[in-house]
Amino acid sequence: MPYLGGEETVRELRRALSNPNVQSDQLRYRNTILKVIRAMSQGVDMSGLFSEMVKACATVDVVQKKLVYVFLCSYAALNPELSLLVINTLRKDCQDPNPMVRSLALRNMTNLRLPSLVEYVEQPLAAGLRDRAACVRRVAVLGWAKLHNLQASSEIDAAVVNELYSLLRDPDPVVMVNCLRALEEILKDEGGVAINKPITHHLLNRLKECDIWGQCQVLRVLQRYRPQSEDELFDILSLLDASLVSPHPPIMAATLSLFLSLCSGQPAVSLAALERVRGPLLAACGSGSREMRFTALCHIQLLLRSIPGLMGAHYKRFFCGYAEPAYIKQRKMQVLVELVNDENVAMLLDELKGYCTDVNAETAQAAITAIGRIGRSYSDRCLEILTGLLGLKQDHITSAVVQTMRDLVWVCPQCSDTVCFALEGCEETLQDSQGRQALLWLLGVYGERVSSAPYTLEVFIDGVRSEASLGVKMELLTATMRLFLCRPAETQDMLGRLLHYCIEEETDMCVRDQALLYYRLLHCGIEETRKVLQGRRSDPSLGVLIGRPAEPVSQWARSFNTLEPLRQGSIETESVSRGSPEHTMFDPKPNADLSNTLDCSRIEKVHSDGDGRCSDSSADILASSVAAPLSLSLFPALSPEEFERLWLQQLALHAEQEEAGKEDFVWMEECVRCPTIPRCSPQSLQAAMQLVNIQTLAFTPPQTLPWRVYLYTHTCLDDAPHSTLILGELLYTGEEPQKAEVHKGSADGGVGAEGIEDEQARQGMEATADGGQEAVKVTLRQQPRDDKALKGFLSILTTVLHTLSSERA
Amino acid sequence: MISQIFILSSKGDHLIYKDFRGESGGDAVGVFYEKVTALTGDQPPVVMSHKGLHFVHVRQGGLYWVATTTADSSPFTIIEFLNRLSALVKDYCGSLSEKSVQMNFALIYELLDEAVDYGYIQTTSSDVLKNFIQTEAVSSRPFSLFDLSNVGLFGAETQQSKVAPSSAATRPIQSSREQGGKSEIFVDVIERMSVVIGSNGMLMKADVEGEIRVKCYLPNCSEMRIGLNEEFSIGKSQLRGYGAAVRVDEVSFHQMVRLDEFDSHRILRLCPSQGEQMVMQYQLSDDLPSAPPFRLFPTIERDSGGRLLMYLKLRCDLPPKSAAINVAATIPVPKGSLSLSQELSSPDQSAELKPQSRAVVWKIPRFTGGMQLSALFKLEVPGLSSASLLEVGPVGLSFELPKLTATGLQIRFLRLSPVQPGPSQRWVRFINITDLNIFTERSFS
């Protein structure tokens, strides 16, 4: 900042400083110096007064001394020769009987940052290490670090390093911590201060003496320690337990960081530690300081990556306050999305709905995106809200809603009907290119269902000359091509015009090339074009019902308690895909190693071997009743929508089944005891299921309640003429089931079937009785009905679950 | 590890700049301010980076308190330190503002010099620092008639003033040492309540975050005892006493508080150091012991001329003896609202339309318990549609309740030992700051 009249001020101050009258009056002298410093901190160049200030340094007034030192340290680099004059005064001050003066002189001597002065500084620093007063030792210890960094090339005396190590036993805790800091810097090339067992134990024992800052530093340095035995590890952990729940967020965070690095080989302990810090972290989220609240929120997001259900019960703590700044609101919404479950979804959506009309456009858009994310699990409710928002006819809201709908349809194609219906008429409100791109994509892909699609595109095509956005033009081309494929009569003329414009007049190469590509493609014939353009309409990858699968702690442990999580958008793993969703898609890799059908006899063997431990008697009975070998197959594949349709249709029919009688399918429920299954990672569950050719379609992340998995397979018995389709749901509620129920829908079951049913019911009860609160409820649906195959399937499934849970245990 | 610390005014003036390590050359302050002003949002993100420089900042007292640091340093530590630094500056300078920082820059440099060395935090305890800090604070007290009212005839202290002036606690702590300032101690019970009420009047969310703060101007105080209500209980299961229980969910104490008498008599023992410190923090969520202090009855409709009519009735359910002060109701209104005409029930209330925040703010300076106020707002909104009604609400209410706590926490007594020589004064204040959100009728048509 330029300061007018600076030179005038400097001249005036110089006159005052050299005035003997001023110099003799302590108060006037001090006030003049104060003026110098004030001008300096306002940005005026005061370096011209250096020699006058050096003179002012020789005084008994400590306040004046301090002021002069502030000045000298700022300008010493500009006047190395004159600084030499100060050294004498400083060295004299180092002998002063007052420890405060000694520490002041020593600190500023090292703060001058002049390599030429090093030789004069070393001796007082060495004396400082042995000073009686702790405040001088504190300064001297750090002074060596400053000196080392000043001339990084020169070796620091080994004697000094040794002395610093011995000062780790200094009675003053700040000296001890400063020693750690200094050694870290001096020995940086060797990887920092040596952290061995005696030092670690010494530091841990003295941890309580330090203040917050010292404790944080010690905890941080200890992260390098590797305990020699498990006993030692657990001793350390229990010693630090109180720090883990400390009311001071810095200590809590530093301790958790240390826990995670110590327990990197013990995921279960790490997870327990995360549970333990839930309380303190939530308290930090309600701290009076916004910045602290924000920091805590960002770190909660990290924790949720490993334990998605960690904060489920506390979702209300993440509701946005009325006056909170936008950056906190947006983070809170990101957290809220992760916390959705069946119980709180209504409350959560109601709350998010309120944020959609926020004054801040970014907050409003974040709220809409959040509703879209929840829509992947609860599509009907969310679509209702989103459609309602379109009624507001505000450009930023409409744009966000259309983009959200596009992303939602990509993941949940079953929403497409509602979306297509809602799209009518929103092109008038859309202003920004992102929103229009999203609309064009939707019109292209679902054009046959939006009656007004050709007219909307025509408006875009007519305005293409004045269109500024490259993305919109490219999207327009693709959308028109796609629409042409399904509604050629209405679109042919406008497609011609668009291609003509883009090839003949468009100046942008990308657009022109794409238009040429399409033009040539059309020459190859309509079937070829269709093959190229009619790509996927939805994300083929495995859908997770709520949130995302849990990551191991080690994925993020290193960035915990650093600035990394606070960066903007660093957490947004589900980045709002800003192009067409296809661009981010990936193809599922068919597993070539696995045969499509698998003979079940191998499984049977595994089953009879491994069943001794987990004696599920009903499974035994079932297994023995399977006579013919059973094969499972994944083909033909079942899409998630198809699954949902069948499953829901089944649910509706199931109610009236009692009287309906002649149904072509069967419905059964069974309880299987496999205590650790809900804690299994989705990946291993999926892999295990695939091994026996059962396809998992969707599941909730581990640790959430209720925990669910949906799966399907096809069975073919060797002696049966046709194959059957089995759909299944695994449900774990975490509560003791009231009664193990076994339903059999169809009325045509013979006496034998009745008998089995009774037995199953009885055994199911027994299973519940002997400690079955860990039972996973299996609901199966088979079509067409084939009791044998169903029982065979159940036994395979039970085996898989048992194998998995015994692996976990 | 902190490389630099600087304090900027909201306009970008350099107030304080200190470079601890001399590593990051260049104009860090300029870079920071450029980044701040380049953003359009209401507040810049807490962490910003520029070419290996990492800025962490907090806002306190309308100033930017910024530290530059390395990427791997702990954000918790740095933010806590910046907050602590601003608290120290407030203690030493009396109040926190651009002016007080400007006037006391020498003192702040001195503080920084003692608190941080080579980028490492040395100490922030005011007990330790007071031995090192030599500069005296310059305090600016605006002239106020209220001060005069405390002075009796011929300058004699009057007995009538049982209430401390609100500015009494904003003075530098050090003046008590030399200038013979009064030895006083202030205990503040501050509760921040945030309540959300649904359109049907049902309580959707209620959170209370409370704290007890002690601000001490006593030069030598060895022990202090604060007695809370005996029926104060923690957690859901524990119940004490026979009266209406005073219950909180979680409590945490400052580490210097000794709790040996807390279990039996609910007494906190501590040796306060000079300056301000948080003694106890507590939280209560969901079930409040008393009903929320306000109820709102809104009616929203369109009149024949296409204007938006909002008729709001606000009832205060406090006991008649107490009152809420500085009540402000914020009613979000549809985008593009042009003008506001209002009918308020008394002249001391005011209402205005704030276009940038898209809201009508209705201010009531004092609202006695049991009263009911009503207001009629007519808004000119071009292109008003039924959908625009969705943008009205939720109504936010903020107010202060003097001498009342939402949890019912009271201070029974405040004892100092040894008995202070000379006159010493003890003040207890209760402040309740509330954010109340009331949803108006919402339905999508």
Tab-separated table of C-alpha atoms in Angstrom, chain A residues 383-722:
chain	number	residue	atom	x	y	z
A	383	LEU	CA	-38.427	-36.498	-7.141
A	384	GLU	CA	-41.528	-35.022	-5.620
A	385	ILE	CA	-39.464	-32.295	-3.981
A	386	LEU	CA	-37.376	-31.678	-7.090
A	387	THR	CA	-40.451	-31.400	-9.292
A	388	GLY	CA	-41.947	-28.959	-6.833
A	389	LEU	CA	-38.827	-26.802	-7.026
A	390	LEU	CA	-39.179	-26.494	-10.789
A	391	GLY	CA	-42.396	-24.607	-10.084
A	392	LEU	CA	-40.395	-21.741	-8.605
A	393	LYS	CA	-39.190	-20.880	-12.111
A	394	GLN	CA	-35.894	-19.471	-10.919
A	395	ASP	CA	-32.989	-19.991	-13.212
A	396	HIS	CA	-30.350	-21.159	-10.716
A	397	ILE	CA	-32.763	-23.547	-8.994
A	398	THR	CA	-34.120	-24.952	-12.248
A	399	SER	CA	-30.614	-25.451	-13.567
A	400	ALA	CA	-29.524	-27.305	-10.454
A	401	VAL	CA	-32.678	-29.429	-10.487
A	402	VAL	CA	-32.250	-30.459	-14.118
A	403	GLN	CA	-28.622	-31.370	-13.568
A	404	THR	CA	-29.568	-33.328	-10.476
A	405	MET	CA	-32.291	-35.154	-12.364
A	406	ARG	CA	-29.862	-36.074	-15.091
A	407	ASP	CA	-27.437	-37.518	-12.571
A	408	LEU	CA	-30.260	-39.305	-10.789
A	409	VAL	CA	-31.658	-40.883	-13.940
A	410	TRP	CA	-28.215	-42.133	-14.825
A	411	VAL	CA	-28.077	-44.095	-11.584
A	412	CYS	CA	-31.760	-44.918	-11.131
A	413	PRO	CA	-33.367	-45.387	-14.545
A	414	GLN	CA	-36.687	-46.181	-12.923
A	415	CYS	CA	-37.097	-42.460	-12.220
A	416	SER	CA	-37.114	-41.606	-15.892
A	417	ASP	CA	-40.911	-41.409	-16.267
A	418	THR	CA	-41.289	-38.769	-13.573
A	419	VAL	CA	-38.304	-36.862	-14.865
A	420	CYS	CA	-39.559	-36.855	-18.444
A	421	PHE	CA	-42.860	-35.535	-17.262
A	422	ALA	CA	-41.231	-32.795	-15.213
A	423	LEU	CA	-38.965	-31.618	-18.022
A	424	GLU	CA	-41.755	-30.003	-20.014
A	425	GLY	CA	-41.433	-26.278	-20.087
A	426	CYS	CA	-38.291	-25.812	-18.036
A	427	GLU	CA	-36.186	-24.752	-21.027
A	428	GLU	CA	-37.682	-21.278	-20.680
A	429	THR	CA	-36.190	-20.732	-17.240
A	430	LEU	CA	-32.787	-22.261	-17.918
A	431	GLN	CA	-30.063	-19.678	-18.412
A	432	ASP	CA	-26.681	-21.229	-17.729
A	433	SER	CA	-24.895	-23.655	-19.989
A	434	GLN	CA	-24.573	-26.452	-17.425
A	435	GLY	CA	-28.310	-26.615	-16.950
A	436	ARG	CA	-29.021	-26.513	-20.673
A	437	GLN	CA	-26.481	-29.234	-21.326
A	438	ALA	CA	-28.216	-31.432	-18.787
A	439	LEU	CA	-31.593	-30.754	-20.359
A	440	LEU	CA	-30.261	-31.604	-23.830
A	441	TRP	CA	-28.797	-34.858	-22.606
A	442	LEU	CA	-32.097	-35.868	-21.074
A	443	LEU	CA	-33.990	-34.917	-24.225
A	444	GLY	CA	-31.614	-36.929	-26.349
A	445	VAL	CA	-31.753	-40.054	-24.255
A	446	TYR	CA	-35.431	-40.000	-23.322
A	447	GLY	CA	-36.672	-38.084	-26.362
A	448	GLU	CA	-39.290	-40.628	-27.284
A	449	ARG	CA	-41.067	-40.071	-24.013
A	450	VAL	CA	-41.039	-36.277	-23.920
A	451	SER	CA	-43.691	-35.203	-26.390
A	452	SER	CA	-42.359	-31.682	-26.806
A	453	ALA	CA	-38.743	-32.754	-27.287
A	454	PRO	CA	-38.455	-31.878	-31.002
A	455	TYR	CA	-39.904	-28.433	-30.424
A	456	THR	CA	-37.539	-27.718	-27.589
A	457	LEU	CA	-34.596	-28.800	-29.696
A	458	GLU	CA	-35.811	-26.687	-32.551
A	459	VAL	CA	-35.687	-23.590	-30.365
A	460	PHE	CA	-32.102	-24.467	-29.478
A	461	ILE	CA	-31.188	-25.083	-33.118
A	462	ASP	CA	-32.682	-21.801	-34.200
A	463	GLY	CA	-30.577	-20.035	-31.647
A	464	VAL	CA	-27.381	-21.950	-32.316
A	465	ARG	CA	-25.736	-19.002	-34.061
A	466	SER	CA	-25.812	-16.927	-30.925
A	467	GLU	CA	-24.856	-19.812	-28.676
A	468	ALA	CA	-21.616	-19.107	-26.864
A	469	SER	CA	-21.035	-22.329	-24.994
A	470	LEU	CA	-19.083	-25.060	-26.699
A	471	GLY	CA	-20.511	-27.730	-24.434
A	472	VAL	CA	-24.077	-26.834	-25.292
A	473	LYS	CA	-23.369	-27.066	-29.025
A	474	MET	CA	-21.785	-30.493	-28.734
A	475	GLU	CA	-24.583	-31.749	-26.536
A	476	LEU	CA	-27.126	-30.309	-28.961
A	477	LEU	CA	-25.578	-32.251	-31.811
A	478	THR	CA	-25.682	-35.537	-29.944
A	479	ALA	CA	-29.170	-34.954	-28.617
A	480	THR	CA	-30.549	-34.143	-32.046
A	481	MET	CA	-28.914	-37.228	-33.511
A	482	ARG	CA	-30.391	-39.406	-30.823
A	483	LEU	CA	-33.811	-37.924	-31.214
A	484	PHE	CA	-33.572	-38.468	-34.914
A	485	LEU	CA	-33.108	-42.163	-34.336
A	486	CYS	CA	-36.343	-42.502	-32.407
A	487	ARG	CA	-38.463	-39.779	-33.990
A	488	PRO	CA	-37.099	-39.361	-37.500
A	489	ALA	CA	-40.101	-37.715	-39.065
A	490	GLU	CA	-40.173	-34.770	-36.724
A	491	THR	CA	-36.445	-34.299	-36.442
A	492	GLN	CA	-35.036	-34.872	-39.912
A	493	ASP	CA	-35.409	-31.321	-41.126
A	494	MET	CA	-33.878	-29.650	-38.097
A	495	LEU	CA	-31.035	-32.167	-37.961
A	496	GLY	CA	-30.179	-31.239	-41.507
A	497	ARG	CA	-30.130	-27.573	-40.667
A	498	LEU	CA	-28.005	-28.128	-37.590
A	499	LEU	CA	-25.452	-30.282	-39.411
A	500	HIS	CA	-25.307	-27.773	-42.225
A	501	TYR	CA	-24.646	-24.923	-39.867
A	502	CYS	CA	-22.062	-26.801	-37.861
A	503	ILE	CA	-20.133	-28.015	-40.895
A	504	GLU	CA	-20.309	-24.897	-43.033
A	505	GLU	CA	-20.354	-21.998	-40.630
A	506	GLU	CA	-19.141	-23.088	-37.221
A	507	THR	CA	-15.652	-21.881	-36.426
A	508	ASP	CA	-14.887	-24.181	-33.542
A	509	MET	CA	-13.051	-27.272	-34.669
A	510	CYS	CA	-14.449	-29.581	-32.026
A	511	VAL	CA	-18.033	-28.871	-32.965
A	512	ARG	CA	-17.261	-29.045	-36.655
A	513	ASP	CA	-15.471	-32.361	-36.354
A	514	GLN	CA	-18.253	-33.857	-34.337
A	515	ALA	CA	-20.818	-32.707	-36.879
A	516	LEU	CA	-18.736	-34.208	-39.680
A	517	LEU	CA	-18.467	-37.445	-37.770
A	518	TYR	CA	-22.210	-37.665	-37.393
A	519	TYR	CA	-22.745	-36.734	-41.015
A	520	ARG	CA	-20.496	-39.545	-42.201
A	521	LEU	CA	-22.015	-41.897	-39.720
A	522	LEU	CA	-25.423	-41.268	-41.214
A	523	HIS	CA	-24.014	-42.227	-44.589
A	524	CYS	CA	-23.108	-45.621	-43.183
A	525	GLY	CA	-26.722	-46.384	-42.563
A	526	ILE	CA	-29.162	-46.075	-39.732
A	527	GLU	CA	-28.240	-49.342	-38.033
A	528	GLU	CA	-24.609	-48.331	-37.712
A	529	THR	CA	-25.612	-44.965	-36.303
A	530	ARG	CA	-27.873	-46.588	-33.820
A	531	LYS	CA	-25.089	-48.839	-32.652
A	532	VAL	CA	-22.816	-45.895	-32.027
A	533	LEU	CA	-25.291	-43.528	-30.458
A	534	GLN	CA	-27.654	-45.692	-28.458
A	535	GLY	CA	-25.329	-46.266	-25.584
A	536	ARG	CA	-26.228	-47.052	-22.082
A	537	ARG	CA	-28.876	-45.063	-20.356
A	538	SER	CA	-27.829	-45.925	-16.881
A	539	ASP	CA	-24.862	-46.687	-14.749
A	540	PRO	CA	-24.284	-50.433	-15.006
A	541	SER	CA	-22.075	-50.612	-11.945
A	542	LEU	CA	-23.202	-52.057	-8.702
A	543	GLY	CA	-25.580	-49.771	-6.864
A	544	VAL	CA	-25.178	-49.130	-3.200
A	545	LEU	CA	-28.466	-48.514	-1.491
A	546	ILE	CA	-27.398	-45.745	0.824
A	547	GLY	CA	-24.159	-43.854	1.029
A	548	ARG	CA	-21.084	-45.619	-0.181
A	549	PRO	CA	-19.125	-48.666	0.926
A	550	ALA	CA	-16.816	-48.235	3.865
A	551	GLU	CA	-13.178	-47.576	3.127
A	552	PRO	CA	-10.383	-48.847	5.320
A	553	VAL	CA	-9.080	-46.284	7.778
A	554	SER	CA	-5.641	-46.340	6.195
A	555	GLN	CA	-7.053	-44.666	3.099
A	556	TRP	CA	-7.366	-41.335	4.850
A	557	ALA	CA	-5.404	-41.709	8.084
A	558	ARG	CA	-2.449	-39.789	6.701
A	559	SER	CA	-4.471	-36.743	5.851
A	560	PHE	CA	-6.221	-36.640	9.209
A	561	ASN	CA	-5.367	-33.523	11.192
A	562	THR	CA	-3.759	-31.767	8.232
A	563	LEU	CA	-5.070	-28.983	6.069
A	564	GLU	CA	-5.997	-31.480	3.370
A	565	PRO	CA	-9.584	-32.233	4.458
A	566	LEU	CA	-10.351	-28.513	4.714
A	567	ARG	CA	-9.558	-27.794	1.112
A	568	GLN	CA	-12.514	-26.908	-0.957
A	569	GLY	CA	-14.137	-29.808	-2.683
A	570	SER	CA	-11.465	-32.265	-1.686
A	571	ILE	CA	-14.071	-34.536	-0.179
A	572	GLU	CA	-16.518	-34.398	-3.019
A	573	THR	CA	-15.765	-37.832	-4.295
A	574	GLU	CA	-19.146	-37.926	-5.919
A	575	SER	CA	-18.163	-34.913	-7.918
A	576	VAL	CA	-21.147	-33.521	-9.638
A	577	SER	CA	-20.420	-34.832	-13.057
A	578	ARG	CA	-20.353	-31.784	-15.221
A	579	GLY	CA	-20.711	-33.449	-18.534
A	580	SER	CA	-22.834	-36.225	-19.783
A	581	PRO	CA	-22.827	-39.025	-17.311
A	582	GLU	CA	-21.444	-41.446	-19.861
A	583	HIS	CA	-18.125	-39.714	-19.743
A	584	THR	CA	-17.571	-40.928	-16.243
A	585	MET	CA	-18.879	-44.391	-16.740
A	586	PHE	CA	-16.863	-47.546	-16.696
A	587	ASP	CA	-17.623	-50.920	-18.081
A	588	PRO	CA	-18.055	-53.764	-15.669
A	589	LYS	CA	-15.428	-56.353	-16.401
A	590	PRO	CA	-16.939	-59.767	-16.800
A	591	ASN	CA	-14.979	-62.221	-14.796
A	592	ALA	CA	-13.599	-64.571	-17.368
A	593	ASP	CA	-12.207	-67.020	-14.846
A	594	LEU	CA	-15.555	-68.018	-13.496
A	595	SER	CA	-17.650	-70.361	-15.458
A	596	ASN	CA	-21.189	-69.271	-15.853
A	597	THR	CA	-22.580	-72.312	-14.238
A	598	LEU	CA	-21.084	-73.997	-11.301
A	599	ASP	CA	-21.669	-77.458	-10.181
A	600	CYS	CA	-22.933	-77.408	-6.702
A	601	SER	CA	-21.470	-80.646	-5.471
A	602	ARG	CA	-18.263	-78.935	-4.452
A	603	ILE	CA	-20.210	-76.560	-2.320
A	604	GLU	CA	-22.059	-79.382	-0.722
A	605	LYS	CA	-18.787	-80.810	0.419
A	606	VAL	CA	-17.591	-77.564	1.865
A	607	HIS	CA	-20.873	-77.302	3.589
A	608	SER	CA	-20.743	-80.648	5.331
A	609	ASP	CA	-17.140	-80.035	6.364
A	610	GLY	CA	-17.516	-76.584	7.736
A	611	ASP	CA	-20.822	-77.049	9.399
A	612	GLY	CA	-19.595	-78.531	12.640
A	613	ARG	CA	-18.872	-75.204	14.188
A	614	CYS	CA	-21.859	-73.220	13.242
A	615	SER	CA	-24.506	-75.842	13.725
A	616	ASP	CA	-27.463	-74.471	11.961
A	617	SER	CA	-29.754	-77.429	12.050
A	618	SER	CA	-32.344	-76.152	9.661
A	619	ALA	CA	-29.689	-75.778	7.061
A	620	ASP	CA	-28.650	-79.354	7.728
A	621	ILE	CA	-32.092	-80.640	7.143
A	622	LEU	CA	-32.354	-78.633	4.029
A	623	ALA	CA	-29.017	-79.788	2.791
A	624	SER	CA	-29.828	-83.414	3.281
A	625	SER	CA	-33.075	-83.047	1.468
A	626	VAL	CA	-31.320	-81.921	-1.658
A	627	ALA	CA	-30.837	-85.023	-3.671
A	628	ALA	CA	-30.216	-83.948	-7.188
A	629	PRO	CA	-27.173	-81.811	-7.934
A	630	LEU	CA	-28.077	-78.210	-8.379
A	631	SER	CA	-26.383	-75.656	-10.602
A	632	LEU	CA	-26.606	-71.933	-10.278
A	633	SER	CA	-26.157	-69.522	-13.108
A	634	LEU	CA	-26.019	-65.782	-13.504
A	635	PHE	CA	-27.483	-65.755	-16.960
A	636	PRO	CA	-29.649	-64.309	-18.258
A	637	ALA	CA	-28.627	-61.197	-16.336
A	638	LEU	CA	-31.224	-59.251	-14.430
A	639	SER	CA	-31.125	-55.479	-14.410
A	640	PRO	CA	-31.718	-53.630	-11.145
A	641	GLU	CA	-34.951	-52.125	-12.455
A	642	GLU	CA	-36.224	-55.489	-13.445
A	643	PHE	CA	-35.332	-56.831	-10.054
A	644	GLU	CA	-37.149	-54.016	-8.337
A	645	ARG	CA	-40.228	-54.524	-10.467
A	646	LEU	CA	-40.387	-58.236	-9.731
A	647	TRP	CA	-39.670	-57.778	-6.075
A	648	LEU	CA	-42.297	-55.121	-5.541
A	649	GLN	CA	-44.886	-56.955	-7.552
A	650	GLN	CA	-44.155	-59.900	-5.368
A	651	LEU	CA	-44.630	-57.890	-2.192
A	652	ALA	CA	-48.010	-56.654	-3.285
A	653	LEU	CA	-49.178	-60.095	-4.291
A	654	HIS	CA	-47.809	-61.726	-1.223
A	655	ALA	CA	-50.461	-60.100	0.938
A	656	GLU	CA	-53.353	-61.605	-0.965
A	657	GLN	CA	-51.619	-64.859	-1.521
A	658	GLU	CA	-53.497	-66.777	1.123
A	659	GLU	CA	-56.700	-66.788	-0.846
A	660	ALA	CA	-55.227	-66.472	-4.312
A	661	GLY	CA	-53.727	-69.913	-4.206
A	662	LYS	CA	-52.492	-70.764	-7.666
A	663	GLU	CA	-49.433	-68.637	-7.997
A	664	ASP	CA	-46.493	-69.397	-10.113
A	665	PHE	CA	-43.974	-68.453	-7.525
A	666	VAL	CA	-43.054	-69.217	-3.960
A	667	TRP	CA	-42.043	-66.983	-1.114
A	668	MET	CA	-40.085	-67.999	1.938
A	669	GLU	CA	-38.332	-66.499	4.895
A	670	GLU	CA	-35.606	-68.087	6.926
A	671	CYS	CA	-33.245	-67.022	9.687
A	672	VAL	CA	-29.573	-67.842	9.379
A	673	ARG	CA	-27.191	-67.298	12.230
A	674	CYS	CA	-24.007	-65.705	11.034
A	675	PRO	CA	-23.015	-63.098	13.581
A	676	THR	CA	-20.409	-61.137	11.704
A	677	ILE	CA	-21.935	-60.996	8.283
A	678	PRO	CA	-23.285	-57.440	8.562
A	679	ARG	CA	-19.780	-56.278	9.335
A	680	CYS	CA	-18.398	-57.805	6.182
A	681	SER	CA	-17.139	-55.518	3.502
A	682	PRO	CA	-19.387	-55.383	0.457
A	683	GLN	CA	-16.518	-56.341	-1.793
A	684	SER	CA	-15.748	-59.609	-0.050
A	685	LEU	CA	-19.421	-60.467	0.193
A	686	GLN	CA	-19.856	-59.825	-3.482
A	687	ALA	CA	-16.783	-61.848	-4.381
A	688	ALA	CA	-17.912	-64.770	-2.257
A	689	MET	CA	-21.367	-64.740	-3.765
A	690	GLN	CA	-20.028	-64.555	-7.268
A	691	LEU	CA	-17.925	-67.606	-6.608
A	692	VAL	CA	-21.100	-69.638	-6.351
A	693	ASN	CA	-22.831	-67.642	-9.063
A	694	ILE	CA	-25.105	-65.534	-6.957
A	695	GLN	CA	-25.242	-61.937	-8.105
A	696	THR	CA	-25.556	-59.231	-5.464
A	697	LEU	CA	-27.367	-56.216	-6.812
A	698	ALA	CA	-27.369	-53.684	-4.029
A	699	PHE	CA	-26.465	-53.397	-0.410
A	700	THR	CA	-26.269	-50.983	2.461
A	701	PRO	CA	-22.805	-50.174	3.728
A	702	PRO	CA	-21.546	-52.267	6.645
A	703	GLN	CA	-22.313	-51.156	10.202
A	704	THR	CA	-25.577	-49.492	9.258
A	705	LEU	CA	-28.853	-50.719	10.570
A	706	PRO	CA	-30.972	-52.122	9.136
A	707	TRP	CA	-28.420	-53.834	6.934
A	708	ARG	CA	-29.683	-55.183	3.648
A	709	VAL	CA	-28.450	-57.051	0.624
A	710	TYR	CA	-30.399	-57.847	-2.508
A	711	LEU	CA	-29.329	-60.710	-4.712
A	712	TYR	CA	-30.541	-63.042	-7.440
A	713	THR	CA	-29.582	-66.178	-9.286
A	714	HIS	CA	-30.969	-68.784	-11.662
A	715	THR	CA	-31.130	-72.411	-10.646
A	716	CYS	CA	-31.246	-75.449	-12.845
A	717	LEU	CA	-31.722	-78.886	-11.466
A	718	ASP	CA	-30.375	-81.634	-13.577
A	719	ASP	CA	-33.658	-83.497	-13.673
A	720	ALA	CA	-35.829	-80.399	-14.024
A	721	PRO	CA	-36.722	-79.302	-17.489
A	722	HIS	CA	-36.615	-75.546	-16.902
